[in-house]
C-alpha atoms as a printed R data frame, in Angstrom:
    type eleno elety resid chain resno       x       y       z
1   ATOM     1    CA   UNK     A     1  90.740  75.625  92.205
2   ATOM     2    CA   UNK     A     2  90.049  79.214  92.958
3   ATOM     3    CA   UNK     A     3  91.247  80.628  96.097
4   ATOM     4    CA   UNK     A     4  88.065  82.417  98.182
5   ATOM     5    CA   UNK     A     5  89.093  85.540  98.946
6   ATOM     6    CA   UNK     A     6  87.505  88.001 101.703
7   ATOM     7    CA   UNK     A     7  88.763  91.770 102.846
8   ATOM     8    CA   UNK     A     8  90.422  92.151 106.620
9   ATOM     9    CA   UNK     A     9  89.566  92.235 109.170
10  ATOM    10    CA   UNK     A    10  90.528  96.083 109.668
11  ATOM    11    CA   UNK     A    11  89.635  97.537 106.308
12  ATOM    12    CA   UNK     A    12  85.964  96.021 107.593
13  ATOM    13    CA   UNK     A    13  86.292  97.319 111.226
14  ATOM    14    CA   UNK     A    14  86.418 101.047 108.858
15  ATOM    15    CA   UNK     A    15  82.947 100.840 107.624
16  ATOM    16    CA   UNK     A    16  81.888 103.121 110.500
17  ATOM    17    CA   UNK     A    17  83.623 105.284 108.105
18  ATOM    18    CA   UNK     A    18  81.361 105.164 105.594
19  ATOM    19    CA   UNK     A    19  78.555 107.753 105.002
20  ATOM    20    CA   UNK     A    20  78.965 111.972 104.657
21  ATOM    21    CA   UNK     A    21  81.524 113.620 107.704
22  ATOM    22    CA   UNK     A    22  81.610 117.289 108.314
23  ATOM    23    CA   UNK     A    23  85.267 118.559 109.679
24  ATOM    24    CA   UNK     A    24  85.875 121.196 112.091
25  ATOM    25    CA   UNK     A    25  89.051 122.542 113.445
26  ATOM    26    CA   UNK     A    26  92.153 122.575 111.105
27  ATOM    27    CA   UNK     A    27  90.629 122.013 108.093
28  ATOM    28    CA   UNK     A    28  87.902 122.101 107.101
29  ATOM    29    CA   UNK     A    29  84.511 120.742 105.115
30  ATOM    30    CA   UNK     A    30  83.401 117.776 104.251
31  ATOM    31    CA   UNK     A    31  84.258 113.759 103.363
32  ATOM    32    CA   UNK     A    32  83.107 110.941 101.719
33  ATOM    33    CA   UNK     A    33  83.617 107.777 102.218
34  ATOM    34    CA   UNK     A    34  81.337 104.671 100.200
35  ATOM    35    CA   UNK     A    35  82.553 101.435  98.798
36  ATOM    36    CA   UNK     A    36  83.641  99.916  96.185
37  ATOM    37    CA   UNK     A    37  81.680  96.289  94.754
38  ATOM    38    CA   UNK     A    38  82.909  93.488  96.846
39  ATOM    39    CA   UNK     A    39  83.735  95.202  99.801
40  ATOM    40    CA   UNK     A    40  87.570  94.604  99.120
41  ATOM    41    CA   UNK     A    41  88.431  99.257  98.747
42  ATOM    42    CA   UNK     A    42  86.675 102.639 101.154
43  ATOM    43    CA   UNK     A    43  86.391 105.286  98.640
44  ATOM    44    CA   UNK     A    44  87.761 108.447 100.294
45  ATOM    45    CA   UNK     A    45  85.823 112.189  98.640
46  ATOM    46    CA   UNK     A    46  87.615 114.503 100.187
47  ATOM    47    CA   UNK     A    47  85.628 118.759  99.643
48  ATOM    48    CA   UNK     A    48  87.888 120.349 102.555
49  ATOM    49    CA   UNK     A    49  89.414 124.109 103.455
50  ATOM    50    CA   UNK     A    50  92.633 124.080 105.287
51  ATOM    51    CA   UNK     A    51  95.951 127.394 106.511
52  ATOM    52    CA   UNK     A    52  93.648 129.271 103.100
53  ATOM    53    CA   UNK     A    53  94.128 126.889 100.645
54  ATOM    54    CA   UNK     A    54  91.578 123.994  98.186
55  ATOM    55    CA   UNK     A    55  92.174 121.137  98.579
56  ATOM    56    CA   UNK     A    56  89.972 118.257  96.498
57  ATOM    57    CA   UNK     A    57  91.229 114.376  95.969
58  ATOM    58    CA   UNK     A    58  89.706 110.718  96.599
59  ATOM    59    CA   UNK     A    59  91.373 108.619  98.089
60  ATOM    60    CA   UNK     A    60  91.910 104.569  98.065
61  ATOM    61    CA   UNK     A    61  91.874 102.292 101.216
62  ATOM    62    CA   UNK     A    62  91.935  98.463 100.591
63  ATOM    63    CA   UNK     A    63  94.897  95.920 102.058
64  ATOM    64    CA   UNK     A    64  97.818  95.930  99.112
65  ATOM    65    CA   UNK     A    65  97.257  93.083  97.436
66  ATOM    66    CA   UNK     A    66 100.612  92.329  94.744
67  ATOM    67    CA   UNK     A    67 100.152  90.508  91.579
68  ATOM    68    CA   UNK     A    68 100.571  86.738  92.750
69  ATOM    69    CA   UNK     A    69 100.823  87.781  97.311
70  ATOM    70    CA   UNK     A    70  98.269  87.011  99.688
71  ATOM    71    CA   UNK     A    71  96.888  90.461 100.334
72  ATOM    72    CA   UNK     A    72  97.991  92.824 103.861
73  ATOM    73    CA   UNK     A    73  97.951  92.558 106.857
74  ATOM    74    CA   UNK     A    74  97.887  96.403 107.205
75  ATOM    75    CA   UNK     A    75  95.254  98.684 106.012
76  ATOM    76    CA   UNK     A    76  97.772 100.877 103.005
77  ATOM    77    CA   UNK     A    77  95.359 103.472 101.503
78  ATOM    78    CA   UNK     A    78  96.723 106.840  98.077
79  ATOM    79    CA   UNK     A    79  95.141 110.304  99.117
80  ATOM    80    CA   UNK     A    80  95.103 111.902  95.042
81  ATOM    81    CA   UNK     A    81  94.687 115.043  95.577
82  ATOM    82    CA   UNK     A    82  93.260 118.556  92.365
83  ATOM    83    CA   UNK     A    83  97.716 120.355  93.096
84  ATOM    84    CA   UNK     A    84  99.018 116.481  90.889
85  ATOM    85    CA   UNK     A    85 100.279 115.044  95.468
86  ATOM    86    CA   UNK     A    86 100.112 111.357  95.865
87  ATOM    87    CA   UNK     A    87 100.324 110.703  99.618
88  ATOM    88    CA   UNK     A    88 100.745 107.216 100.841
89  ATOM    89    CA   UNK     A    89  99.002 106.872 104.268
90  ATOM    90    CA   UNK     A    90  98.141 103.020 107.119
91  ATOM    91    CA   UNK     A    91  95.294 102.787 108.662
92  ATOM    92    CA   UNK     A    92  95.240 101.376 112.481
93  ATOM    93    CA   UNK     A    93  91.692 100.155 113.714
94  ATOM    94    CA   UNK     A    94  91.612  99.709 117.109
95  ATOM    95    CA   UNK     A    95  88.374  99.384 118.825
96  ATOM    96    CA   UNK     A    96  87.501 103.752 119.378
97  ATOM    97    CA   UNK     A    97  90.601 104.526 118.586
98  ATOM    98    CA   UNK     A    98  91.449 105.100 114.630
99  ATOM    99    CA   UNK     A    99  94.958 105.797 114.155
100 ATOM   100    CA   UNK     A   100  96.491 107.133 110.119
101 ATOM   101    CA   UNK     A   101 100.527 106.675 110.648
102 ATOM   102    CA   UNK     A   102 101.714 109.701 107.470
103 ATOM   103    CA   UNK     A   103 102.885 106.626 105.174
104 ATOM   104    CA   UNK     A   104 104.477 103.775 107.377
105 ATOM   105    CA   UNK     A   105 103.261 102.807 110.275
106 ATOM   106    CA   UNK     A   106 105.480 104.190 113.605
107 ATOM   107    CA   UNK     A   107 105.950 107.076 111.591
108 ATOM   108    CA   UNK     A   108 106.358 110.486 113.276
109 ATOM   109    CA   UNK     A   109 102.586 111.860 110.554
110 ATOM   110    CA   UNK     A   110 100.105 110.553 112.043
111 ATOM   111    CA   UNK     A   111  96.599 111.092 113.494
112 ATOM   112    CA   UNK     A   112  94.857 109.431 116.214
113 ATOM   113    CA   UNK     A   113  91.098 110.489 116.565
114 ATOM   114    CA   UNK     A   114  88.644 108.420 119.067
115 ATOM   115    CA   UNK     A   115  84.891 107.822 118.464
116 ATOM   116    CA   UNK     A   116  82.687 109.381 120.529
117 ATOM   117    CA   UNK     A   117  78.180 110.121 120.343
118 ATOM   118    CA   UNK     A   118  77.978 105.888 119.641
119 ATOM   119    CA   UNK     A   119  80.108 106.351 116.100
120 ATOM   120    CA   UNK     A   120  78.818 110.009 114.573
121 ATOM   121    CA   UNK     A   121  81.494 111.795 116.393
122 ATOM   122    CA   UNK     A   122  85.127 111.236 115.782
123 ATOM   123    CA   UNK     A   123  87.411 113.578 117.266
124 ATOM   124    CA   UNK     A   124  91.661 114.099 117.248
125 ATOM   125    CA   UNK     A   125  94.686 115.739 116.389
126 ATOM   126    CA   UNK     A   126  97.083 114.947 113.419
127 ATOM   127    CA   UNK     A   127 100.477 115.021 114.448
128 ATOM   128    CA   UNK     A   128 103.559 115.752 112.359
129 ATOM   129    CA   UNK     A   129 107.183 115.404 113.158
130 ATOM   130    CA   UNK     A   130 109.294 118.074 115.146
131 ATOM   131    CA   UNK     A   131 106.742 120.187 116.419
132 ATOM   132    CA   UNK     A   132 102.344 121.474 114.777
133 ATOM   133    CA   UNK     A   133 100.022 119.739 113.245
134 ATOM   134    CA   UNK     A   134  96.435 120.399 114.164
135 ATOM   135    CA   UNK     A   135  93.131 118.598 116.399
136 ATOM   136    CA   UNK     A   136  89.917 118.444 114.783
137 ATOM   137    CA   UNK     A   137  86.371 117.295 114.830
138 ATOM   138    CA   UNK     A   138  84.931 114.556 111.729
139 ATOM   139    CA   UNK     A   139  80.600 114.381 112.743
140 ATOM   140    CA   UNK     A   140  78.258 112.640 110.768
141 ATOM   141    CA   UNK     A   141  76.391 114.239 108.333
């Protein structure tokens, strides 16, 4: 008997990200989100400038499901950029608030933003351990 696996509700809550967004603030550029067929993975395509550096990359966002195991409740991602970095995140949607943890949930590095304007604006702050970070505003293009 084949198990009827469905994408998790927290992952499906990220559907509001689908589309192209223009970012301003501590980072400038565009990001584009799209579903892979089956809607188990959300793909993010990134073209940004931050601190004078160009950042191009992509991110795969979804629930982990190792061989023979059930899917995780948390929505994990891995970001790959053009300079060889791989960064892991956990996405935590909660109503109009989106928290993106740098590494595991509860990490001291995170983004927390709020959707407004009918979901067409996401404004928030990246917080880094020991201080620092930046504010950003994303607007649906």
